[in-house]
């Protein structure tokens, strides 16, 4: 079993430990008999922890997770925390939103954007496809357009609602503090390839896939490509660990590891 030093544990690791500590009974995931790494939750034979690397990014990510989502081995939100150093994670509560979470959203050093489909926007809620559109809208609203806006550039805070599609909709609708935030919405050209937990529609992407697309919206496409390769490694490792691959379809896991490493090199050179 890989022992992970405390300084290498990220927000989702800590939230996972907290959520386990308040559970009244063990979480019964599919493949519960599989011996898993306690950190990446993959089968020990396919643990990816030693390959984790952080991206150089201007953005912070925030995961608002639905109750036991953090306990699910198939959760892809943890992949964001694996690769983005400034990632925070909170359990969603309809009645008592986490105080630290709300303070972070309201912190003036950040430009929060909730990544969610435009069709669910509340009346008057700003919808954008690129972060620059938020800056432009704010400037126009204040009538203070000038050449010095880059000096006061805010840190992008990309917020994702992490759960099933129905749970994400519920979290959005029952969280009024999210209705004032700009929505970052896009129509991905590539359909979801997530093989572990498909949505009811092909266009419903996993949390990690959405985050990878969001990188392009903040002018960091190479980071998105790196996260996508980390996601691919995660999916393949999970399928192999659960014997979900036919023998003739198996690609050496080293291929996925190499692709991730190469993508990280390109991202850090960008």
Backbone as a ProteinNet text record, in pm:
[ID]
protein_1_A
[PRIMARY]
XXXXXXXXXXXXXXXXXXXXXXXXXXXXXXXXXXXXXXXXXXXXXXXXXXXXXXXXXXXXXXXXXXXXXXXXXXXXXXXXXXXXXXXXXXXXXXXXXXXXXXXXXXXXXXXXXXXXXXXXXXXXXXXXXXXXXXXXXXXXXXXXXXXXXXXXXXXXXXXXXXXXXXXXXXXXXXXXXXXXXXXXXXXXXXXXXXXXXXXXXXXXXXXXXXXXXXXXXXXXXXXXXXXXXXXXXXXXXXXXXXXXXXXXXXXXXXXXXXXXXXXXXXXXXX
[TERTIARY]
84.1	0	87.6	58.7	137.3	101	204.5	183	204.2	103.8	110.7	136.3	251.8	281	171.1	150.9	41.6	53.6	178.4	195.5	157.6	144.2	104.1	-45.6	-114.4	-258.5	-331.1	-424.5	-495.6	-635.5	-711.3	-841.3	-939.1	-938.3	-1032.3	-990.5	-860.5	-814.1	-867.4	-853.1	-895.2	-1046.5	-1118.8	-1264.7	-1310.9	-1242.1	-1272.2	-1255.9	-1145.1	-1121.8	-1228.9	-1267	-1371.6	-1504.6	-1539.6	-1668.6	-1675.2	-1563.6	-1559	-1578.3	-1521	-1526.2	-1667	-1754.6	-1891.1	-1991.3	-1941.1	-2029.8	-2070.9	-2194.6	-2244	-2225.1	-2195.2	-2167.6	-2075.6	-2002.9	-1909.6	-1982.6	-1915.9	-1973.6	-1959.9	-2071.8	-2073	-2064.3	-1941.9	-1922.2	-1918.9	-1944.2	-1927.7	-1782.4	-1761.7	-1625.2	-1566.9	-1652.5	-1607.7	-1508.1	-1502	-1407.1	-1266.5	-1255	-1125.5	-1040.1	-917.1	-824.5	-777.7	-812.2	-788.2	-681.1	-615.7	-529.7	-619.9	-585.8	-673.2	-672.2	-587.3	-576	-640.2	-600.5	-662.9	-786.4	-804.8	-919.5	-922	-812.2	-799.7	-746.1	-761.3	-704.3	-554.9	-503.5	-363.5	-267.7	-300.9	-213.5	-206.8	-307.7	-313.9	-315.1	-261.8	-252.3	-172.9	-222.6	-156.5	-89	-90.2	-42.7	101.1	186.6	327.1	346.2	245.4	257.2	195.9	136.3	72.4	171.6	125.9	205.3	111.6	162.7	82.6	108.7	1.3	9	45.3	105	123.4	1.2	-81.5	-205.6	-235.1	-304.1	-345.1	-474.2	-537.7	-672.7	-674.1	-778.7	-816.5	-943.2	-957.6	-1080.3	-1148	-1280.3	-1359.1	-1457.9	-1454.5	-1550.2	-1653.6	-1780.1	-1890.1	-1953	-1932.1	-1960.6	-2087.9	-2165.9	-2292.9	-2267.4	-2298	-2292.8	-2184.4	-2221.4	-2124.5	-2048.4	-2057	-1985.3	-1835.5	-1781	-1637.4	-1594.4	-1688	-1655.3	-1651.7	-1703.8	-1716.5	-1582.7	-1537.8	-1412	-1416.1	-1534.6	-1546.9	-1552.7	-1549.3	-1554.5	-1433.4	-1457.2	-1347	-1306	-1381.6	-1345.8	-1209.6	-1174.6	-1045.1	-929.2	-952.1	-845.9	-805.7	-899.8	-869.9	-775.9	-807.8	-721.6	-585.1	-581.1	-453.6	-358.6	-414	-332.1	-331.6	-428.2	-435.3	-404.7	-292.6	-251.9	-350.8	-414	-508.6	-651.5	-682.2	-817	-875.1	-995.5	-1067	-1186.7	-1232.2	-1344.2	-1431.9	-1562.8	-1657.6	-1778.7	-1835.7	-1961.7	-2074.6	-2169.6	-2283.2	-2384.6	-2439.5	-2547.8	-2652.6	-2775.1	-2883.3	-2912.8	-2902.7	-2942.8	-2829.5	-2709	-2596.3	-2475.2	-2466.7	-2349.8	-2221.5	-2117.4	-1989.9	-1943.5	-1911.8	-1874.5	-1747.8	-1648	-1522.6	-1545.2	-1633.1	-1665.4	-1729	-1826.3	-1895.9	-1801	-1714.6	-1617.7	-1521.9	-1482.9	-1392.1	-1459.8	-1585.3	-1660.7	-1672.9	-1689	-1708.4	-1577.4	-1465	-1335.3	-1304.3	-1277.8	-1256.4	-1132.7	-1041	-924	-958.1	-1076.9	-1116.6	-1224	-1222.7	-1334.1	-1400.7	-1508.2	-1573	-1655.6	-1649	-1733.5	-1787.4	-1917.5	-1980.1	-1992.4	-1934.2	-1939.5	-2068.7	-2162.6	-2295.3	-2364.3	-2453.5	-2519.8	-2603.3	-2596.8	-2667.2	-2817.9	-2870.6	-3016.6	-3074.1	-2988.8	-3036.4	-3012.6	-2963.6	-2935.1	-3061.1	-3045.8	-3155.4	-3174	-3287.7	-3315.4	-3208.3	-3148.1	-3046.4	-2906.9	-2890.8	-2759.3	-2670.8	-2550.6	-2456.4	-2409.3	-2409.7	-2361	-2249	-2132.9	-2017.2	-1957.4	-1878.4	-1804.7	-1654.8	-1614.4	-1472.7	-1461.2	-1356.8	-1343.1	-1331.5	-1275.6	-1262.4	-1398.2	-1501.9	-1635.7	-1686.1	-1641.4	-1680.9	-1619.4	-1489.4	-1419.6	-1485.3	-1517.9	-1581.2	-1717.3	-1795	-1928.3	-1920.1	-1824.2	-1808	-1763.8	-1670	-1621.2	-1733	-1811.7	-1921.9	-2025	-2047.6	-2146.1	-2101.5	-1971.4	-1919.4	-1878.5	-1875.9	-1832.8	-1692.8	-1605.5	-1469.9	-1366.4	-1390.2	-1297.1	-1168.9	-1056.1	-928.2	-819.4	-699.5	-588.3	-518.7	-560.9	-490.9	-564.2	-664.1	-742.5	-659.3	-555.6	-474.6	-398.3	-375.2	-302.5	-382.8	-513.3	-600	-671.6	-605.5	-666.9	-692.7	-812.4	-849.6	-812	-801.8	-770.2	-897.2	-895.6	-1014.7	-1043.4	-1166.1	-1210.8	-1319.4	-1282.7	-1372.7	-1444.7	-1576.2	-1657.1	-1733.3	-1722.8	-1793.7	-1881.8	-2002.3	-2094.1	-2073.2	-2019.8	-1973.3	-2072.1	-2138.3	-2235.5	-2297	-2402.7	-2474.1	-2539.8	-2588.4	-2649.9	-2770.4	-2854.8	-2971.8	-2930	-2825.1	-2777	-2720.5	-2648.8	-2592.3	-2702.4	-2807.4	-2920.4	-2984.1	-2999.4	-3056.5	-2968.7	-2837.3	-2746.3	-2757.2	-2764.3	-2773.2	-2903.6	-3012.8	-3143.9	-3166.9	-3107.8	-3131.7	-3017.5	-2933.6	-2821.8	-2827.3	-2904.3	-2920.7	-2789.7	-2688.1	-2560.9	-2489.6	-2532.5	-2473.9	-2542.4	-2660.7	-2740.1	-2689.7	-2602	-2546.5	-2415	-2363.8	-2233.2	-2246.3	-2146.4	-2146.9	-2141.1	-2214.8	-2209.5	-2111.2	-2017.1	-1928.4	-1990.4	-2035.3	-2108.3	-2051.6	-2042.9	-1991	-2054.5	-2050.4	-2101.7	-1983.2	-1938	-1820.2	-1844.1	-1742.9	-1754.5	-1744.1	-1674.5	-1656	-1751.6	-1824.3	-1917	-1839.9	-1908.2	-1843.8	-1794	-1674.1	-1617.4	-1602	-1667.2	-1653.3	-1720.2	-1643.1	-1693.4	-1736.3	-1707.6	-1736.8	-1879.7	-1921.8	-2058.1	-2113.8	-2186.1	-2244.9	-2363.6	-2381.1	-2500.4	-2615.2	-2734.3	-2849.8	-2845.1	-2759.6	-2739.6	-2590.5	-2553.6	-2413.4	-2337.9	-2411.3	-2342.1	-2309.6	-2351.4	-2322.9	-2183.3	-2091	-1952.3	-1925	-1816.4	-1773.7	-1714.7	-1699	-1645.4	-1506.4	-1420.6	-1284.6	-1285.9	-1374.4	-1383.7	-1426.9	-1520.9	-1567.1	-1452.9	-1377.4	-1264.6	-1161	-1137.1	-1040.7	-1085.1	-1215	-1267.6	-1256.8	-1275.2	-1272.3	-1135.2	-1030.8	-896.9	-884.5	-949.8	-945.1	-1013.7	-1115.2	-1190	-1110.2	-996.9	-910.5	-772.7	-771.3	-649.7	-537.4	-574.5	-474.8	-508.5	-517.6	-559.4	-465.3	-335.1	-240.6	-263.4	-305.2	-340.4	-462.8	-556.4	-673.7	-637.2	-542.5	-498.5	-429.6	-352	-284	-384.9	-485.3	-588	-664.7	-688.1	-757.8	-679.3	-547	-466.5	-462	-466.8	-474.8	-609.3	-712.3	-845	-844.1	-781.5	-774.3	-701.2	-593.3	-518.8	-606	-680.5	-771.1	-877.6	-940.3	-1045.3	-989.1	-876.9	-818.6	-774.4	-714.7	-671.4	-790.6	-899.8	-1020.3	-1080.9	-1086.8	-1144.7	-1059.6	-929.2	-841.1	-852.6	-860.7	-872.2	-999.8	-1104.2	-1233.4	-1257	-1151.7	-1161.3	-1270.9	-1276.8	-1378.7	-1324	-1202.6	-1143.3	-1129.8	-1174.3	-1150.9	-1001.7	-950.3	-806.7	-755.8	-834.7	-790.7	-796.7	-863.9	-875.4	-774.5	-698.5	-608.3	-489.2	-469.1	-351.7	-261.2	-130.7	-42.4	-63.2	-78.6	-105.5	9.2	129.1	244.5	222.4	144.1	114.5	39.6	-55.5	-133.7	-46.7	40.9	131.6	223.9	278.4	368.4	296.4	172.2	95.6	72	44.4	24.9	153.9	264.6	392.2	428.5	405.4	435.5	344	216.6	122.8	161.2	212.7	256.2	376.4	467.9	583.7	539.8	447.9	399.5	324.2	246	169.5	262.2	367	458.4	553.3	559.9	640.1	558.4	426.3	337.7	348.4
-119.8	0	124.8	216.7	339.3	434.7	474.4	573.4	711.1	796	928.1	1032.1	1101.1	1204.4	1310.1	1370.3	1467.3	1583.7	1625	1737.6	1701.5	1571.6	1528.5	1495.8	1509.2	1484.1	1611.7	1598	1716.6	1725.6	1823.7	1855	1738.5	1664.2	1552.3	1437.2	1414.5	1314.1	1347.2	1473.1	1513.5	1505.3	1544.7	1536.4	1391.4	1305.4	1161.3	1106	1141.8	1093.2	1146.4	1272.6	1330.2	1260.1	1240	1177.6	1035	963.1	828.2	832.5	933.9	941.4	965.5	1024.2	1051.4	949.1	849.2	745.9	649.7	608.5	513.4	369	349.3	214.6	225.7	119.1	123.7	152.9	228.1	259.5	138.2	89.1	-31.9	4.8	19.9	51.6	-75.9	-63.1	-177	-221.1	-351.6	-402.6	-383.8	-388.2	-360.2	-463.9	-580.7	-683.2	-656.8	-565.6	-531.8	-459.3	-499.8	-432.4	-304.3	-192.2	-62.9	17.5	104.5	205.7	302.2	338.7	427.1	571.9	605.1	743.4	765.4	687.3	702.3	614.8	520.9	428.3	331.1	320.4	220.7	91.8	-19.2	-144.3	-126.6	-187.6	-166.8	-196.9	-295.8	-331.9	-221.4	-134.1	-27.8	111	120.9	249.8	349.3	472.3	575.7	684.8	670	777.2	820.1	727	762.4	846.1	850.5	925.1	1064.5	1098.5	1229.4	1343	1445.8	1567.5	1687.6	1800.3	1921.9	2005.6	2066.6	2157.6	2298.3	2374.6	2518.1	2588.4	2644	2704.9	2831.6	2923	3047.7	3030	2915.1	2896	2820.8	2845.6	2763.5	2688.1	2567.5	2492.3	2468.9	2466.9	2434.2	2325.1	2217.2	2108	2116	2125.6	2118	1980.5	1891.7	1750.1	1707.1	1626.7	1580	1465.8	1486.8	1388.6	1282.9	1160.8	1051.4	1040.5	1142.1	1137.9	1117.4	1180.1	1171.2	1029	944.6	807.2	712.1	754.2	664.6	647.4	524	501.2	554	563.6	612.1	763.6	833.2	979.2	1034.9	1123	1180.3	1318.8	1376.4	1507	1505.6	1392.7	1383.2	1400.2	1373.3	1387.2	1532.9	1623.8	1766.5	1802.9	1755	1781.7	1714.6	1603.1	1536.1	1623.9	1706.1	1779.3	1930.8	1984.8	2130.2	2158	2223.1	2240.4	2320	2421	2503.8	2456.8	2340.8	2283.9	2271.1	2319.7	2303.7	2212.9	2147.9	2054.1	2064.7	2073.8	2089	1998.9	1950.4	1877.7	1979.5	1949.2	2039.2	2022.1	2133.3	2132.7	2233.6	2189.7	2280.5	2379.8	2335.8	2419.1	2507.1	2450	2523.6	2515.5	2603.3	2603.6	2624.7	2554.5	2565.8	2712	2762.9	2903.6	2936.5	2850.6	2874.6	2878.5	2791	2786.6	2918.2	2965.6	3089.7	3208.2	3210.5	3319.8	3320.7	3204	3194.2	3244.5	3207.2	3252.5	3404.3	3462.4	3607.2	3685.1	3617	3682.5	3764.5	3893.3	3978.7	3945.3	3864.5	3828.6	3726.7	3663.2	3560.9	3611.8	3554.8	3569.1	3432.6	3411.9	3280.7	3260.4	3141	3100.4	2961.7	2949.3	2819	2750	2633.7	2560.7	2479.7	2524.1	2462.1	2499.1	2413.3	2440.4	2567.9	2641.6	2769.5	2755.1	2639.9	2622.4	2632.8	2622	2629.3	2766.6	2861.2	2994	3058.4	3125.2	3199	3331.4	3393.7	3519.3	3623	3677.6	3779.5	3725.7	3594.7	3537.6	3541.2	3591.6	3604.3	3466.5	3442.9	3317	3349.9	3283.1	3310	3178.4	3187.2	3072.2	3088.5	3207.7	3235.8	3336.8	3323.6	3410.1	3557.4	3588.2	3727.8	3796.5	3718.6	3776.1	3827	3766	3811.8	3948.1	3961	4087.9	4199.9	4168.3	4268.4	4310.6	4213.9	4245	4332.5	4301.5	4381.2	4522.5	4534.3	4666.5	4751	4688.9	4761.8	4805.5	4719.7	4750.2	4870.4	4878.3	4986.7	5108.8	5091.5	5199.4	5249.2	5151.5	5186.4	5114.8	5110.2	5043.5	5126.5	5061.5	5130.5	5029.9	5078.2	4991.5	4925.4	4953.1	4898.6	4782	4725.2	4618.3	4495.7	4468	4348.7	4357	4480.6	4494.8	4439.9	4445.1	4398.4	4268.6	4190.9	4067.5	3972.6	3921.2	3832.2	3687.6	3608	3465.5	3391.3	3318	3239.7	3133.3	3130	3026.4	2946.3	2830.7	2747.4	2648.7	2662.9	2586.5	2476.4	2354.8	2241.3	2174.4	2137.2	2063.8	1915.7	1844.1	1708	1607	1536.3	1433.8	1380	1302.2	1258.9	1380.9	1365	1479.1	1531.6	1443.6	1485.9	1557.2	1506.8	1570.2	1708.2	1723.1	1853.1	1955.9	1916.7	2007	2046.8	1950.7	1979	2076.8	2054.6	2143.9	2286.4	2298.8	2432.1	2500.7	2432.2	2492.9	2530.7	2456.3	2480.1	2555.5	2619.8	2697.8	2839.8	2927.9	3064.5	3140.3	3109.2	3180.2	3150.8	3047.5	3016.3	3092.1	3143.2	3204.9	3343.5	3401.8	3533.1	3522.8	3401.5	3383.2	3371.2	3416.4	3390.6	3240.6	3196.1	3056.1	3042.2	2951.4	2914.9	2792.1	2808.9	2702.2	2681.9	2555.9	2528.3	2400.9	2387.9	2268.4	2189.2	2088.1	2013.8	1946.7	1951.8	1890.2	1739.3	1692.9	1548.7	1496.9	1390.4	1332.8	1266.7	1249.8	1189.6	1049.4	1019.8	886.5	816.3	872.2	818.8	682.2	577.9	442.1	387.6	461.5	407.9	437.6	563.1	600.4	694.6	642.4	723.6	801.8	923.2	998.2	944.7	997.5	951.4	1002.7	1101	1153	1153.9	1132.8	1126	1255.5	1370.3	1497	1527.2	1439.4	1461.8	1409.9	1502.1	1466.8	1445.1	1373.4	1357.4	1489.1	1498.6	1621.4	1652.6	1552.4	1575.1	1618.4	1561	1600.7	1746.3	1786.5	1925.6	2019.6	1981.3	2063.6	2076.6	1967.6	1972.4	2071.5	2074.2	2170.6	2313.5	2328.7	2462.6	2527.3	2447.2	2504.3	2587.3	2541.6	2618.6	2753.1	2758.2	2882.5	2984.4	2942.2	3037.5	3044.4	3007.2	3017.9	2923.1	2804.1	2704.8	2568	2559.1	2433.8	2315.9	2342.1	2233.3	2169.1	2250.7	2195.1	2104.6	2144.1	2061.5	1927.3	1929.3	1804.8	1714	1773.3	1693.7	1629.8	1706.8	1651.3	1540.5	1555.4	1452.1	1321.3	1330	1207.3	1142.9	1226	1172.8	1102.1	1159.5	1097.6	962.9	960.4	836.3	727.6	764.5	667.4	615.8	705.8	667.6	568.5	598.6	511.5	373.2	371	242.1	162	227.3	158.9	100.9	176.1	127.9	7.6	15.1	-95.3	-221.6	-205.7	-321.2	-380.5	-294.3	-341.7	-418.3	-386.1	-453.1	-558	-593.4	-694.3	-660.1	-531.9	-486.3	-472.4	-518.2	-512.9	-654	-672.4	-798.2	-809.2	-930.3	-952.2	-889.4	-902.8	-850.5	-698.2	-634.4	-488.9	-419.9	-498.4	-440.6	-372.1	-247.6	-169.8	-158.6	-180.3	-171.7	-41.4	-53.2	64.9	164.5	115.9	204.1	306.2	268	362.1	484.3	460.5	569.3	655.4	590.3	663.7	753.6	699.7	778.3	896.9	875.1	984.6	1097	1059.2	1161.2	1238.3	1167.9	1234	1329.9	1286.2	1372.7	1494.7	1473.8	1586.3	1686.5	1636	1725	1807.8	1747	1819.9	1933.3	1903.7	2004.8	2116.2	2077.6	2176.9	2272.4	2217.9	2300.1	2383.8	2349	2427.7	2541.1	2528.7	2626.9	2763.7
0	0	0	-88.5	-98.8	14.1	90.1	195.7	135.7	144.2	82.1	190.4	185.4	285.4	288	402.6	417.9	320.1	287.8	195.8	53	23.1	-109.8	-118.6	-6.9	-6.1	-47.7	-140.6	-188.4	-128.3	-175	-114.5	-120.8	-231.5	-244.1	-153.9	-138.3	-42.1	96.9	136.5	271.5	287.8	183.7	191.6	196.7	124.9	126.9	268.8	333.8	470.2	565	547.7	632.6	610	483.8	453.1	506.5	500.2	557.5	708.5	771.9	918.7	971.4	889.4	936.1	883.5	810.1	757.5	868.5	865	964.7	921.3	792.3	741.4	620.5	588.7	475.2	344.9	256.8	126.8	36.3	-15.7	-98.7	-245.6	-295.7	-436.6	-518.3	-649.1	-737.1	-734.8	-739.3	-731.7	-592.8	-490.4	-354.1	-302.3	-366.9	-324	-377.5	-471.5	-528.6	-424.6	-411.7	-320.4	-387.3	-327.6	-390.9	-318.9	-394	-335	-258	-134.7	-56.7	-104.3	-202.8	-247	-383.8	-484	-616.3	-630.6	-537.8	-533.7	-651.8	-723.5	-829.3	-768.5	-842.9	-796.2	-772.1	-665.5	-629.4	-744.7	-827.3	-938.8	-1043.7	-1044.2	-1146	-1082.6	-961.4	-892.3	-976.7	-984.2	-1066	-981.9	-851.1	-763.5	-794.3	-827.8	-850.7	-976.6	-1062.1	-1187.8	-1181.2	-1067.5	-1054.1	-1074.1	-1145.8	-1163.8	-1164.3	-1118.7	-1118.5	-1243.3	-1292	-1405.8	-1359.5	-1448.1	-1425.2	-1483	-1397.9	-1443.9	-1365.4	-1430	-1364.4	-1285.7	-1302.7	-1247.7	-1115.3	-1039.9	-925.9	-964.4	-913.2	-934.4	-799.6	-803.9	-684.9	-720.4	-643.4	-659.9	-549.2	-586.9	-490.5	-512.1	-416.5	-436.4	-363.5	-430.9	-375.2	-276.2	-153.4	-44.7	-60.6	-107	-109.8	-241.7	-328.1	-456	-435	-332.6	-307.1	-271.4	-228.8	-190.6	-309.5	-422.7	-537.4	-610	-629	-701.3	-844.5	-903.3	-1041.2	-1049.7	-937.2	-940.3	-1013.5	-1109.2	-1186.5	-1137	-1045.4	-992.3	-925.4	-863.5	-795.5	-893.6	-1022.2	-1121	-1138	-1116.4	-1122.9	-1008.4	-888.4	-773.5	-789.8	-862.4	-889.6	-970	-1058	-1155.1	-1136.9	-1066.2	-1043.7	-896.4	-867.4	-727.1	-643.2	-701.8	-626.8	-651.6	-598.1	-608.2	-468.4	-451.2	-324.2	-347.4	-241.8	-253.9	-130.1	-152.3	-42.9	-66.6	42.4	32.4	18.5	-68.7	-88.9	23.6	68.2	165.7	122.5	112	73.1	183.7	309.2	422.1	473.2	486.2	541.6	449.4	350.4	261.9	342.7	302.3	371.8	373.7	492.3	508.4	430.3	437.8	366.5	215.6	167.7	25.3	-20.2	53.9	17.9	23.6	124.7	135.6	16.7	-27.9	-141.6	-269.2	-288.1	-405.5	-407.1	-287.5	-277.2	-264.3	-256.6	-241.5	-367.3	-355.1	-472.4	-555.3	-502.2	-582.7	-691.9	-680	-775.6	-871.7	-991.9	-1085.4	-1094.4	-1017.2	-1019.3	-1146	-1200.5	-1312.8	-1282.4	-1285	-1265.1	-1399.9	-1413.3	-1539.3	-1541.1	-1625	-1626.7	-1757.6	-1807.4	-1935.3	-1933.2	-2043.6	-2053.8	-2039.6	-2075.7	-2072.7	-1931.9	-1829.2	-1691.5	-1628.3	-1705.4	-1651.9	-1595.2	-1481.8	-1422.5	-1497	-1477.8	-1546.6	-1515.6	-1618.5	-1601.3	-1574.4	-1563.9	-1535	-1658.9	-1641.8	-1752.5	-1797.6	-1928.6	-1986.3	-2083.2	-2066.5	-2152.1	-2200.3	-2306.6	-2357.6	-2336.2	-2291.3	-2269.3	-2155.4	-2076.7	-1959.2	-1996.3	-2114.1	-2155.5	-2169.1	-2196.1	-2208.4	-2074.3	-1965.7	-1832.5	-1805.1	-1832.6	-1812.8	-1893.4	-2018.7	-2105.3	-2050.4	-2003.3	-1951.6	-1826.9	-1740.2	-1617.7	-1651.8	-1746.5	-1785.4	-1845.9	-1931.8	-1995	-1892.2	-1793.6	-1690.5	-1607.2	-1583.2	-1500.4	-1582.5	-1716.8	-1805.9	-1770.4	-1740.4	-1699.8	-1786.9	-1914.9	-2004.6	-2015.7	-1986.7	-2000.1	-2029.4	-2055.9	-2096.8	-1980.1	-1856.7	-1740.8	-1676.1	-1743.6	-1682.3	-1651.3	-1730.7	-1707	-1576.4	-1525.8	-1400	-1283.1	-1295	-1187.4	-1224.5	-1307.3	-1353.9	-1236.7	-1231.9	-1123.1	-1155.4	-1049.7	-1065	-1105.1	-1215.8	-1251.8	-1145.9	-1098.5	-1004.7	-1076.3	-1126.3	-1205.3	-1113.2	-1107.1	-1011.4	-1084.4	-1032.6	-1091.4	-986.5	-1027.3	-941.4	-970	-873.3	-894.6	-837	-926.8	-889.1	-1015.8	-1003.3	-1123	-1186.6	-1307.8	-1376.4	-1298.8	-1251	-1173.3	-1045.6	-982.1	-859.4	-887.4	-998.5	-1033.5	-1056.2	-1125.2	-1148.1	-1015.3	-926.3	-794.3	-717.6	-719.9	-648.4	-701.4	-833.5	-892	-854.2	-870.7	-848	-703.1	-611.8	-469.4	-401.8	-482	-426.6	-482.5	-421.3	-473.5	-490.3	-408.9	-418.8	-550.5	-622.2	-752.4	-866.1	-840.4	-947.3	-986.3	-904	-934.7	-1011.4	-1026.3	-1089	-1240.6	-1315.2	-1459.7	-1486.6	-1585.8	-1627.1	-1742.8	-1728.2	-1838.5	-1904.3	-2027.6	-2095.1	-2233.8	-2276.8	-2410	-2464.4	-2596.5	-2662.7	-2718	-2646.2	-2691	-2825	-2911.6	-3043.6	-3035.8	-2933.1	-2917.5	-2811.8	-2842.4	-2746.3	-2633	-2522.5	-2406.1	-2438.4	-2388.1	-2406.7	-2272.1	-2172.1	-2037.3	-2029.2	-2004.6	-2009.6	-1873.6	-1766.8	-1635.1	-1590.7	-1609.9	-1570.6	-1674.7	-1772.7	-1879.1	-1826.5	-1877.3	-1847.9	-1932.6	-1908.8	-1985.8	-2128.5	-2155.7	-2290.7	-2321	-2447.1	-2484.3	-2457.6	-2456.7	-2440.2	-2293.7	-2202.5	-2061.5	-2030	-2011.2	-1988	-1839.8	-1812.6	-1674.6	-1624.5	-1493	-1434	-1487.9	-1499.5	-1549.8	-1695.6	-1776.7	-1917.6	-1930.7	-1847.5	-1849	-1809.8	-1706.6	-1663.5	-1774	-1847.4	-1958	-2064.8	-2094.3	-2190.6	-2138.3	-2007.4	-1948.1	-1960.9	-1965.6	-1979.9	-2108	-2213.7	-2338.5	-2322.5	-2236.4	-2214.9	-2135.3	-2077.5	-2006.9	-2074.9	-2203.3	-2285.9	-2244.4	-2193.7	-2153.9	-2214.7	-2347	-2410.5	-2384.8	-2371.5	-2347.4	-2210	-2114.5	-1983.9	-1994.5	-2079.9	-2102.5	-2163.6	-2256.4	-2319.4	-2218.1	-2128.6	-2025.9	-1931.1	-1889.1	-1801.8	-1873	-2001.4	-2078.1	-2079.5	-2092.1	-2093	-1954.1	-1848.8	-1712.3	-1691.2	-1747.2	-1743	-1818.1	-1936.1	-2014	-1936.4	-1868.4	-1787.2	-1674	-1611.6	-1503.1	-1550.5	-1663.2	-1716.8	-1748.4	-1818.2	-1857.3	-1735.1	-1637.1	-1515.6	-1440.3	-1438.2	-1369.8	-1440.8	-1572.9	-1649.6	-1637.7	-1641.7	-1626.8	-1486.7	-1386.8	-1249.6	-1223.7	-1299.5	-1283.3	-1391.4	-1465.5	-1572.3	-1672	-1710.8	-1804.3	-1946.5	-1969.4	-2101.9	-2159	-2284.9	-2353.1	-2383.7	-2379.4	-2397.4	-2526.9	-2635.6	-2764.6	-2771.5	-2674.3	-2674.6	-2582.4	-2508.9	-2409.8	-2475.8	-2437.8	-2478.8	-2356.4	-2368.9	-2252.3	-2175.1	-2045.3	-1963.5	-1972.3	-2002.5	-2019.1	-2131.2	-2231.1	-2340.4	-2288.5	-2198.7	-2141.8	-2049.3	-1975.7	-1887.4	-1969	-2076.7	-2162.6	-2225.7	-2270.5	-2331.1	-2230.4	-2105.9	-2002	-1977.5	-1966.4	-1941.1	-2055	-2178.3	-2293.1	-2294.8	-2259.9	-2255.9	-2147.2	-2034.8	-1927.9	-1971.2	-2044.5	-2093.5	-2186	-2277.8	-2370.8	-2297.1	-2195.6	-2120.5	-2044.9	-1987.1	-1908.6	-1995.7	-2123.6	-2217.5	-2279.4	-2270.2	-2335	-2267.8
[MASK]
++++++++++++++++++++++++++++++++++++++++++++++++++++++++++++++++++++++++++++++++++++++++++++++++++++++++++++++++++++++++++++++++++++++++++++++++++++++++++++++++++++++++++++++++++++++++++++++++++++++++++++++++++++++++++++++++++++++++++++++++++++++++++++++++++++++++++++++

